[in-house]
Structure formats: structure tokens, C-alpha cells
Amino acid sequence: MKRLLLLVAAVTAIAAQAQSFPGSKPITIVVPFAAGGPTDRVARDLAEAMRKPMGGVSILVDNAAGAGGSIGANKVAKAVADGHTLLLHHIGMATMPTLVRNLPFKVETDFEYLGMVNDVPMTLIGRPSLPANNFKELTAWIKDNNGKINLGNAGIGAASHLCGLMFQNALKTDMTTVPYKGTGPAMTDLIGGQIDLLCDQTTNTSGQIEAKKVKAYAVTTAKRLTTPALKDLPTLNESGLKGFEVTIWHGLYAPKGTPADVLAKLNAALKAALKDPDFIKKQEGLGAVVVTDKRVEPAEHKKFVADEIAKWSPILKAAGVYAD
Ligand code: ASP
């Protein structure tokens, strides 16, 4: 009898917690890369847009950066599943399972999928002092400087790593990769001339391209972009790298086992944020496209990530680069 009463009390407590979620306790969105970078930017804009639909509770951003995004993802996989710790991650959720040998969590089973946020093109950019002024000149410069070129990235499994691999494979060249905890700090070094090239999301590069702080060579999408700062850039495909296409996407996750009512509240707040005109405007200004399709539904988000794992796995295996 005593046991039964305890069980009833525990179930009632969980139900009450779900009902009162989020209460006054802040929600933290973990970003698995450094502050000041493109994923961080999306997370901060999203946190602001979700605050009102979440009843005004504080939504903080925690940069748990390192190891190509796997440290932050692991932190959330192991966090208390009460809806107060979330993860904003990108295409790394689809590349890490292939690229990281001893990944300490399972993308497929250690998370609740809350819905997708946006699709973001990448751009190939260079340090301001780089002599090449367009993609044709860049390929000639790469040929002339074979073995001496530094390419920044955010570690194995990061979007910049994926794009850099594809770029080197397409050109049949080998560059020295310089890993950072995120492309925020990589951008600082590119502008300072410490590295030569970087492939990064437009949520980090559009402002620097517009301000002419870096040289921009191409976009990684199938079609040219319409964002004013980026509309004159050719695609890599039209520049001669036939079939080159990579778009980065972001999704929101909670630890496995988060109560269903809490997940429903978070998904509703995400959907409201994705319809917020200010959020849409900010994202569009950075070249990102806010998700309006069925991928805002958790089941479709999960299916999309599984499809992306299947799509990228053979390509990454062929490249033969792994992290332990
Ligand atoms: N753009 C980075 C990447 O390459 C991550 C970041 O700093 O947001 O994955």
C-alpha cells in the first residue's frame, strides 16, 4: 500500500510538472559551437522568438563547444529530461554518426526531436589579402600554392568540415585543415589572415561579405541566392564543380524521455517562433530560409535526419576521415 501511494505521488508530481512547464525556471538551448558563429546566431534569434510563446520565461544559450559539435550534443543527451535543456544542432546530427567512431550517444535514440528550424546555404570565402578575386582565379591560386593552403573548420563532423572535404575532393587537392571550436573564431582568423579559406553558413558570412571584410567566391546551393549581399555569387556547380550541393539545416532536440506534454508545448512554441515576422526577417537577411513544411513536425524531423544520415554516410566513408 505504501509503495502504491508513493507511486501515485510520483506520477502526480510528474503530471503537475508537465502542466506547469516551463514555470519560472529558465530554458537553456545548448549550442555545440563557439559564441559568435552561425549556429549560435540562429540559436539566439530562436531563443528570442520562442520566449513569448513560452510564456515569457528566460531562454538562455549555452555554448558547449568542441569536438565538431559532439560535446554539446552529448551534454544534452545526458541532461535531465524535463524540457529545460534543449539542443540546437545542424547537419552534424547526420554526419557525426559516420565520422565519429566512439560517439558517446546515439543520434537516433537518445533525443526527442522537436522540429526543424531553417535551411542555410554555405559560402566559400577567403582572407581579404588573398590575390584571387573570383572562383576561376581561386582555382589557379590553389594550384600554384598546392600543399601550402590552410582551410579553417569547426572540427570533424562540423558543417565546415563536410563542405571543406567536398571542396578538396572536387578539386583533387589536399589542404591543411585548421580546427576551431566554431566558425565564429575561424572567421576572426580568416579576417586577420591567419587562415586562407573557409566554407561557412551564410548566417555567419553574409555580413562579412557585405562589409567586404572577406573575399567571397561561391555559394554551395544548387541555385544562386536572392539575399542582396549574396545574389551576385555564382554557385560552385556553375563554376565547374558539377553536382556540388550542400545546404545546412538546423533542428531542435530534447533529451530522450522528456514528458509528452512538455514536448508538445516546446513544439508549439517552435512553430509560433517560425511564424514570427521578426524572426523570419532576421533569418532571411542572413540568407537562411525558415522551415514552413512538414519538417516542423517531430516525426518528420526524425525521418529527415535519418534520410540525411543515409545520404551522407557513403560520401563520408569514401572520404575516409574519422575522429575517435
Ligand atoms: N559553422 C560551424 C560548422 O562548421 C559551426 C558554428 O560555429 O556554428 O559546423
mmCIF file of C-alpha atoms and ligand atoms in Angstrom:
data_model
loop_
_atom_site.group_PDB
_atom_site.id
_atom_site.type_symbol
_atom_site.label_atom_id
_atom_site.label_comp_id
_atom_site.label_asym_id
_atom_site.label_seq_id
_atom_site.Cartn_x
_atom_site.Cartn_y
_atom_site.Cartn_z
ATOM 1 C CA MET A 1 0.000 0.000 0.000
ATOM 2 C CA LYS A 2 2.775 2.393 0.965
ATOM 3 C CA ARG A 3 4.529 1.640 -2.335
ATOM 4 C CA LEU A 4 1.357 2.293 -4.286
ATOM 5 C CA LEU A 5 0.890 5.637 -2.574
ATOM 6 C CA LEU A 6 4.473 6.597 -3.346
ATOM 7 C CA LEU A 7 3.973 5.649 -6.986
ATOM 8 C CA VAL A 8 0.778 7.683 -7.208
ATOM 9 C CA ALA A 9 2.588 10.632 -5.610
ATOM 10 C CA ALA A 10 5.467 10.355 -8.125
ATOM 11 C CA VAL A 11 3.118 10.149 -11.133
ATOM 12 C CA THR A 12 1.120 13.122 -9.820
ATOM 13 C CA ALA A 13 4.324 15.130 -9.371
ATOM 14 C CA ILE A 14 5.441 14.438 -12.960
ATOM 15 C CA ALA A 15 1.978 15.344 -14.316
ATOM 16 C CA ALA A 16 1.936 18.555 -12.278
ATOM 17 C CA GLN A 17 5.425 19.452 -13.514
ATOM 18 C CA ALA A 18 4.354 18.921 -17.140
ATOM 19 C CA GLN A 19 1.250 21.016 -16.577
ATOM 20 C CA SER A 20 3.215 23.895 -15.106
ATOM 21 C CA PHE A 21 6.079 23.682 -17.610
ATOM 22 C CA PRO A 22 8.070 25.831 -18.081
ATOM 23 C CA GLY A 23 7.207 27.564 -14.779
ATOM 24 C CA SER A 24 9.739 30.242 -13.870
ATOM 25 C CA LYS A 25 12.854 28.108 -14.370
ATOM 26 C CA PRO A 26 14.789 29.238 -17.471
ATOM 27 C CA ILE A 27 15.149 27.047 -20.538
ATOM 28 C CA THR A 28 18.680 26.598 -21.882
ATOM 29 C CA ILE A 29 19.423 25.979 -25.536
ATOM 30 C CA VAL A 30 22.800 24.279 -25.852
ATOM 31 C CA VAL A 31 24.752 25.303 -28.955
ATOM 32 C CA PRO A 32 27.559 22.840 -29.711
ATOM 33 C CA PHE A 33 29.824 25.551 -31.198
ATOM 34 C CA ALA A 34 31.507 28.758 -30.041
ATOM 35 C CA ALA A 35 29.632 32.008 -29.444
ATOM 36 C CA GLY A 36 29.565 34.478 -32.306
ATOM 37 C CA GLY A 37 29.241 31.822 -35.025
ATOM 38 C CA PRO A 38 26.389 30.847 -37.339
ATOM 39 C CA THR A 39 24.702 28.179 -35.188
ATOM 40 C CA ASP A 40 24.977 30.481 -32.182
ATOM 41 C CA ARG A 41 23.329 33.235 -34.214
ATOM 42 C CA VAL A 42 20.371 31.031 -35.157
ATOM 43 C CA ALA A 43 20.013 29.848 -31.543
ATOM 44 C CA ARG A 44 19.996 33.387 -30.126
ATOM 45 C CA ASP A 45 17.386 34.568 -32.643
ATOM 46 C CA LEU A 46 15.299 31.456 -31.955
ATOM 47 C CA ALA A 47 15.572 31.881 -28.173
ATOM 48 C CA GLU A 48 14.217 35.400 -28.522
ATOM 49 C CA ALA A 49 11.361 34.296 -30.797
ATOM 50 C CA MET A 50 10.355 31.365 -28.545
ATOM 51 C CA ARG A 51 10.325 33.413 -25.357
ATOM 52 C CA LYS A 52 6.840 34.911 -25.790
ATOM 53 C CA PRO A 53 5.107 31.689 -26.877
ATOM 54 C CA MET A 54 6.828 30.002 -23.904
ATOM 55 C CA GLY A 55 5.021 32.385 -21.562
ATOM 56 C CA GLY A 56 7.877 34.878 -21.199
ATOM 57 C CA VAL A 57 10.296 32.518 -19.446
ATOM 58 C CA SER A 58 14.021 33.265 -19.955
ATOM 59 C CA ILE A 59 15.622 31.225 -22.727
ATOM 60 C CA LEU A 60 19.393 31.159 -22.396
ATOM 61 C CA VAL A 61 22.084 29.963 -24.798
ATOM 62 C CA ASP A 62 24.913 27.745 -23.541
ATOM 63 C CA ASN A 63 27.894 27.326 -25.897
ATOM 64 C CA ALA A 64 29.177 23.822 -25.135
ATOM 65 C CA ALA A 65 31.687 23.856 -27.967
ATOM 66 C CA GLY A 66 34.288 21.398 -29.202
ATOM 67 C CA ALA A 67 34.892 18.095 -30.996
ATOM 68 C CA GLY A 68 32.944 19.096 -34.117
ATOM 69 C CA GLY A 69 29.715 19.619 -32.154
ATOM 70 C CA SER A 70 29.639 16.265 -30.341
ATOM 71 C CA ILE A 71 30.442 17.674 -26.853
ATOM 72 C CA GLY A 72 27.326 19.869 -26.780
ATOM 73 C CA ALA A 73 25.118 17.145 -28.254
ATOM 74 C CA ASN A 74 26.370 14.694 -25.611
ATOM 75 C CA LYS A 75 25.664 17.215 -22.862
ATOM 76 C CA VAL A 76 22.011 17.363 -23.917
ATOM 77 C CA ALA A 77 21.733 13.584 -24.469
ATOM 78 C CA LYS A 78 22.739 13.165 -20.787
ATOM 79 C CA ALA A 79 20.777 16.137 -19.362
ATOM 80 C CA VAL A 80 17.706 15.895 -17.114
ATOM 81 C CA ALA A 81 14.765 15.221 -19.454
ATOM 82 C CA ASP A 82 12.451 17.929 -18.126
ATOM 83 C CA GLY A 83 12.332 20.264 -21.139
ATOM 84 C CA HIS A 84 14.670 22.841 -19.568
ATOM 85 C CA THR A 85 17.742 21.745 -21.553
ATOM 86 C CA LEU A 86 17.480 21.672 -25.344
ATOM 87 C CA LEU A 87 19.932 21.296 -28.206
ATOM 88 C CA LEU A 88 20.101 23.308 -31.394
ATOM 89 C CA HIS A 89 22.216 21.395 -33.860
ATOM 90 C CA HIS A 90 22.758 21.321 -37.604
ATOM 91 C CA ILE A 91 23.664 18.787 -40.284
ATOM 92 C CA GLY A 92 26.268 17.486 -37.805
ATOM 93 C CA MET A 93 23.487 15.271 -36.415
ATOM 94 C CA ALA A 94 23.702 13.436 -39.749
ATOM 95 C CA THR A 95 27.496 13.479 -40.192
ATOM 96 C CA MET A 96 28.641 12.629 -36.632
ATOM 97 C CA PRO A 97 27.289 9.038 -36.650
ATOM 98 C CA THR A 98 29.565 8.238 -39.620
ATOM 99 C CA LEU A 99 32.552 10.440 -38.810
ATOM 100 C CA VAL A 100 32.998 9.980 -35.068
ATOM 101 C CA ARG A 101 33.976 6.428 -34.174
ATOM 102 C CA ASN A 102 33.258 6.482 -30.440
ATOM 103 C CA LEU A 103 30.304 8.832 -30.391
ATOM 104 C CA PRO A 104 29.114 8.719 -26.742
ATOM 105 C CA PHE A 105 25.407 8.951 -27.694
ATOM 106 C CA LYS A 106 23.046 7.776 -30.393
ATOM 107 C CA VAL A 107 21.507 10.418 -32.644
ATOM 108 C CA GLU A 108 18.619 8.099 -33.468
ATOM 109 C CA THR A 109 17.596 7.050 -29.944
ATOM 110 C CA ASP A 110 18.990 9.477 -27.330
ATOM 111 C CA PHE A 111 16.919 12.506 -28.325
ATOM 112 C CA GLU A 112 13.356 13.682 -28.696
ATOM 113 C CA TYR A 113 13.027 15.510 -31.997
ATOM 114 C CA LEU A 114 11.197 18.819 -31.592
ATOM 115 C CA GLY A 115 11.075 20.058 -35.195
ATOM 116 C CA MET A 116 13.344 21.757 -37.680
ATOM 117 C CA VAL A 117 14.176 25.443 -37.759
ATOM 118 C CA ASN A 118 15.778 26.518 -41.036
ATOM 119 C CA ASP A 119 17.849 25.672 -44.111
ATOM 120 C CA VAL A 120 21.056 27.640 -44.580
ATOM 121 C CA PRO A 121 23.317 27.859 -47.630
ATOM 122 C CA MET A 122 27.099 27.917 -47.259
ATOM 123 C CA THR A 123 29.609 30.186 -48.928
ATOM 124 C CA LEU A 124 33.224 29.644 -49.869
ATOM 125 C CA ILE A 125 35.195 32.628 -48.605
ATOM 126 C CA GLY A 126 38.850 33.683 -48.398
ATOM 127 C CA ARG A 127 41.074 36.001 -46.375
ATOM 128 C CA PRO A 128 40.891 39.627 -47.543
ATOM 129 C CA SER A 129 44.534 39.628 -48.744
ATOM 130 C CA LEU A 130 44.062 36.576 -50.967
ATOM 131 C CA PRO A 131 45.059 37.592 -54.510
ATOM 132 C CA ALA A 132 42.220 35.689 -56.243
ATOM 133 C CA ASN A 133 39.176 37.821 -56.970
ATOM 134 C CA ASN A 134 36.826 35.197 -58.405
ATOM 135 C CA PHE A 135 36.413 31.434 -58.429
ATOM 136 C CA LYS A 136 38.472 30.942 -61.615
ATOM 137 C CA GLU A 137 41.392 32.878 -60.128
ATOM 138 C CA LEU A 138 40.943 30.971 -56.884
ATOM 139 C CA THR A 139 41.367 27.565 -58.572
ATOM 140 C CA ALA A 140 44.530 28.828 -60.300
ATOM 141 C CA TRP A 141 45.859 30.166 -56.967
ATOM 142 C CA ILE A 142 45.080 26.839 -55.257
ATOM 143 C CA LYS A 143 47.020 25.010 -57.987
ATOM 144 C CA ASP A 144 50.006 27.341 -57.637
ATOM 145 C CA ASN A 145 50.018 27.034 -53.848
ATOM 146 C CA ASN A 146 49.422 23.307 -53.587
ATOM 147 C CA GLY A 147 50.419 21.996 -50.135
ATOM 148 C CA LYS A 148 50.596 25.469 -48.566
ATOM 149 C CA ILE A 149 46.911 26.307 -48.097
ATOM 150 C CA ASN A 150 45.145 26.481 -44.718
ATOM 151 C CA LEU A 151 41.435 25.745 -44.582
ATOM 152 C CA GLY A 152 39.599 26.521 -41.339
ATOM 153 C CA ASN A 153 36.789 24.397 -39.948
ATOM 154 C CA ALA A 154 34.866 23.689 -36.747
ATOM 155 C CA GLY A 155 36.228 20.164 -36.256
ATOM 156 C CA ILE A 156 35.426 16.754 -37.682
ATOM 157 C CA GLY A 157 31.684 16.390 -38.177
ATOM 158 C CA ALA A 158 31.057 20.141 -38.484
ATOM 159 C CA ALA A 159 29.333 21.654 -41.500
ATOM 160 C CA SER A 160 32.518 23.480 -42.476
ATOM 161 C CA HIS A 161 34.369 20.160 -42.305
ATOM 162 C CA LEU A 162 31.833 18.496 -44.611
ATOM 163 C CA CYS A 163 31.936 21.365 -47.105
ATOM 164 C CA GLY A 164 35.751 21.530 -46.964
ATOM 165 C CA LEU A 165 36.025 17.790 -47.610
ATOM 166 C CA MET A 166 33.688 18.021 -50.585
ATOM 167 C CA PHE A 167 35.615 21.008 -51.938
ATOM 168 C CA GLN A 168 39.015 19.323 -51.648
ATOM 169 C CA ASN A 169 37.652 16.119 -53.199
ATOM 170 C CA ALA A 170 36.122 18.036 -56.099
ATOM 171 C CA LEU A 171 39.409 19.862 -56.778
ATOM 172 C CA LYS A 172 41.527 16.763 -56.027
ATOM 173 C CA THR A 173 43.699 18.784 -53.714
ATOM 174 C CA ASP A 174 44.833 18.450 -50.101
ATOM 175 C CA MET A 175 44.781 21.442 -47.772
ATOM 176 C CA THR A 176 45.919 21.739 -44.172
ATOM 177 C CA THR A 177 42.771 21.907 -42.076
ATOM 178 C CA VAL A 178 42.806 24.138 -39.017
ATOM 179 C CA PRO A 179 40.082 23.162 -36.490
ATOM 180 C CA TYR A 180 38.343 25.710 -34.258
ATOM 181 C CA LYS A 181 35.591 25.396 -31.644
ATOM 182 C CA GLY A 182 33.251 27.048 -34.094
ATOM 183 C CA THR A 183 33.435 29.178 -37.213
ATOM 184 C CA GLY A 184 32.973 32.377 -35.176
ATOM 185 C CA PRO A 185 36.651 32.201 -34.090
ATOM 186 C CA ALA A 186 37.620 30.797 -37.523
ATOM 187 C CA MET A 187 36.113 33.904 -39.116
ATOM 188 C CA THR A 188 38.207 36.161 -36.843
ATOM 189 C CA ASP A 189 41.355 34.367 -38.013
ATOM 190 C CA LEU A 190 40.291 34.466 -41.667
ATOM 191 C CA ILE A 191 39.754 38.228 -41.481
ATOM 192 C CA GLY A 192 43.138 38.504 -39.735
ATOM 193 C CA GLY A 193 44.815 36.463 -42.481
ATOM 194 C CA GLN A 194 45.885 33.547 -40.217
ATOM 195 C CA ILE A 195 43.990 31.073 -42.417
ATOM 196 C CA ASP A 196 43.312 31.206 -46.159
ATOM 197 C CA LEU A 197 39.886 29.717 -46.777
ATOM 198 C CA LEU A 198 36.673 28.808 -45.002
ATOM 199 C CA CYS A 199 33.368 27.316 -46.075
ATOM 200 C CA ASP A 200 30.667 28.560 -43.730
ATOM 201 C CA GLN A 201 26.967 29.184 -43.334
ATOM 202 C CA THR A 202 25.571 32.478 -44.601
ATOM 203 C CA THR A 203 24.294 33.156 -41.053
ATOM 204 C CA ASN A 204 27.956 33.955 -40.299
ATOM 205 C CA THR A 205 29.292 35.121 -43.637
ATOM 206 C CA SER A 206 26.689 37.415 -45.223
ATOM 207 C CA GLY A 207 27.567 40.424 -43.018
ATOM 208 C CA GLN A 208 31.318 39.989 -43.566
ATOM 209 C CA ILE A 209 30.811 39.568 -47.328
ATOM 210 C CA GLU A 210 28.642 42.680 -47.474
ATOM 211 C CA ALA A 211 31.224 44.661 -45.457
ATOM 212 C CA LYS A 212 33.948 43.319 -47.818
ATOM 213 C CA LYS A 213 35.926 42.002 -44.861
ATOM 214 C CA VAL A 214 36.444 38.691 -46.676
ATOM 215 C CA LYS A 215 36.604 37.584 -50.297
ATOM 216 C CA ALA A 216 33.585 35.576 -51.424
ATOM 217 C CA TYR A 217 33.868 33.055 -54.246
ATOM 218 C CA ALA A 218 30.714 30.945 -54.461
ATOM 219 C CA VAL A 219 27.610 29.542 -52.793
ATOM 220 C CA THR A 220 27.110 25.833 -52.180
ATOM 221 C CA THR A 221 23.422 25.646 -53.150
ATOM 222 C CA ALA A 222 22.051 24.383 -56.482
ATOM 223 C CA LYS A 223 20.669 27.842 -57.311
ATOM 224 C CA ARG A 224 22.035 31.337 -56.767
ATOM 225 C CA LEU A 225 20.654 33.150 -53.719
ATOM 226 C CA THR A 226 18.342 36.138 -53.652
ATOM 227 C CA THR A 227 19.690 37.748 -50.440
ATOM 228 C CA PRO A 228 21.020 41.191 -51.530
ATOM 229 C CA ALA A 229 24.526 40.653 -50.071
ATOM 230 C CA LEU A 230 24.892 37.282 -51.788
ATOM 231 C CA LYS A 231 22.932 37.487 -55.017
ATOM 232 C CA ASP A 232 25.941 38.079 -57.271
ATOM 233 C CA LEU A 233 27.805 34.987 -56.107
ATOM 234 C CA PRO A 234 27.950 32.055 -58.566
ATOM 235 C CA THR A 235 27.152 28.527 -57.412
ATOM 236 C CA LEU A 236 30.036 26.058 -57.150
ATOM 237 C CA ASN A 237 28.108 23.848 -59.581
ATOM 238 C CA GLU A 238 28.012 26.535 -62.300
ATOM 239 C CA SER A 239 31.665 27.375 -61.514
ATOM 240 C CA GLY A 240 32.758 23.941 -62.701
ATOM 241 C CA LEU A 241 32.336 21.707 -59.630
ATOM 242 C CA LYS A 242 29.495 19.749 -61.208
ATOM 243 C CA GLY A 243 26.899 18.399 -58.780
ATOM 244 C CA PHE A 244 28.370 20.248 -55.773
ATOM 245 C CA GLU A 245 25.486 20.922 -53.444
ATOM 246 C CA VAL A 246 25.274 21.200 -49.682
ATOM 247 C CA THR A 247 22.685 23.019 -47.578
ATOM 248 C CA ILE A 248 22.906 23.148 -43.803
ATOM 249 C CA TRP A 249 19.759 22.655 -41.738
ATOM 250 C CA HIS A 250 19.097 23.205 -38.049
ATOM 251 C CA GLY A 251 16.786 21.287 -35.734
ATOM 252 C CA LEU A 252 15.781 21.472 -32.077
ATOM 253 C CA TYR A 253 16.114 18.459 -29.724
ATOM 254 C CA ALA A 254 15.381 17.479 -26.115
ATOM 255 C CA PRO A 255 16.835 14.576 -24.131
ATOM 256 C CA LYS A 256 15.078 11.228 -24.617
ATOM 257 C CA GLY A 257 12.305 10.695 -22.091
ATOM 258 C CA THR A 258 11.121 14.319 -21.864
ATOM 259 C CA PRO A 259 7.379 14.121 -20.988
ATOM 260 C CA ALA A 260 4.994 14.243 -23.959
ATOM 261 C CA ASP A 261 3.099 17.341 -22.698
ATOM 262 C CA VAL A 262 6.373 19.222 -22.332
ATOM 263 C CA LEU A 263 7.418 18.225 -25.849
ATOM 264 C CA ALA A 264 4.041 19.384 -27.193
ATOM 265 C CA LYS A 265 4.495 22.799 -25.524
ATOM 266 C CA LEU A 266 8.002 23.167 -26.914
ATOM 267 C CA ASN A 267 6.895 22.158 -30.412
ATOM 268 C CA ALA A 268 4.007 24.672 -30.274
ATOM 269 C CA ALA A 269 6.428 27.421 -29.199
ATOM 270 C CA LEU A 270 8.834 26.473 -32.001
ATOM 271 C CA LYS A 271 6.017 26.630 -34.562
ATOM 272 C CA ALA A 272 4.978 30.058 -33.231
ATOM 273 C CA ALA A 273 8.593 31.283 -33.473
ATOM 274 C CA LEU A 274 8.854 30.097 -37.078
ATOM 275 C CA LYS A 275 5.835 32.278 -37.921
ATOM 276 C CA ASP A 276 7.194 35.320 -36.069
ATOM 277 C CA PRO A 277 7.726 38.041 -38.735
ATOM 278 C CA ASP A 278 10.799 39.422 -36.901
ATOM 279 C CA PHE A 279 12.455 36.002 -36.765
ATOM 280 C CA ILE A 280 11.652 35.337 -40.451
ATOM 281 C CA LYS A 281 13.026 38.750 -41.460
ATOM 282 C CA LYS A 282 16.258 38.285 -39.494
ATOM 283 C CA GLN A 283 16.829 34.826 -40.935
ATOM 284 C CA GLU A 284 16.088 35.942 -44.499
ATOM 285 C CA GLY A 285 18.536 38.826 -44.101
ATOM 286 C CA LEU A 286 21.220 36.242 -43.277
ATOM 287 C CA GLY A 287 20.405 34.061 -46.301
ATOM 288 C CA ALA A 288 18.557 31.408 -44.250
ATOM 289 C CA VAL A 289 15.141 30.002 -45.113
ATOM 290 C CA VAL A 290 12.794 29.328 -42.196
ATOM 291 C CA VAL A 291 11.135 25.902 -42.354
ATOM 292 C CA THR A 292 7.451 26.082 -43.310
ATOM 293 C CA ASP A 293 6.986 22.479 -44.430
ATOM 294 C CA LYS A 294 6.123 19.264 -42.568
ATOM 295 C CA ARG A 295 9.631 19.068 -41.036
ATOM 296 C CA VAL A 296 8.310 21.228 -38.172
ATOM 297 C CA GLU A 297 6.563 18.034 -37.014
ATOM 298 C CA PRO A 298 8.778 15.889 -34.733
ATOM 299 C CA ALA A 299 8.174 12.642 -36.678
ATOM 300 C CA GLU A 300 9.075 14.321 -39.994
ATOM 301 C CA HIS A 301 12.143 15.937 -38.416
ATOM 302 C CA LYS A 302 13.283 12.499 -37.250
ATOM 303 C CA LYS A 303 12.656 10.978 -40.676
ATOM 304 C CA PHE A 304 14.550 13.810 -42.388
ATOM 305 C CA VAL A 305 17.619 13.311 -40.159
ATOM 306 C CA ALA A 306 17.546 9.534 -40.806
ATOM 307 C CA ASP A 307 17.406 10.239 -44.574
ATOM 308 C CA GLU A 308 20.331 12.670 -44.271
ATOM 309 C CA ILE A 309 22.397 10.072 -42.361
ATOM 310 C CA ALA A 310 21.725 7.608 -45.191
ATOM 311 C CA LYS A 311 22.575 10.254 -47.824
ATOM 312 C CA TRP A 312 25.884 11.448 -46.339
ATOM 313 C CA SER A 313 27.204 8.203 -44.881
ATOM 314 C CA PRO A 314 28.566 6.674 -48.148
ATOM 315 C CA ILE A 315 30.044 10.029 -49.236
ATOM 316 C CA LEU A 316 31.845 10.464 -45.904
ATOM 317 C CA LYS A 317 33.007 6.842 -45.788
ATOM 318 C CA ALA A 318 34.529 7.308 -49.234
ATOM 319 C CA ALA A 319 36.394 10.385 -47.955
ATOM 320 C CA GLY A 320 37.896 8.177 -45.190
ATOM 321 C CA VAL A 321 38.282 10.813 -42.449
ATOM 322 C CA TYR A 322 37.320 9.794 -38.925
ATOM 323 C CA ALA A 323 37.576 11.168 -35.387
ATOM 324 C CA ASP A 324 37.756 8.974 -32.275
HETATM 325 N N1 ASP B 1 29.587 26.705 -38.954
HETATM 326 C C1 ASP B 1 30.123 25.805 -37.994
HETATM 327 C C2 ASP B 1 30.281 24.453 -38.613
HETATM 328 O O1 ASP B 1 31.136 24.393 -39.405
HETATM 329 C C3 ASP B 1 29.576 25.751 -36.669
HETATM 330 C C4 ASP B 1 29.387 27.047 -35.931
HETATM 331 O O2 ASP B 1 30.319 27.669 -35.422
HETATM 332 O O3 ASP B 1 28.240 27.395 -35.846
HETATM 333 O O4 ASP B 1 29.642 23.488 -38.305
#
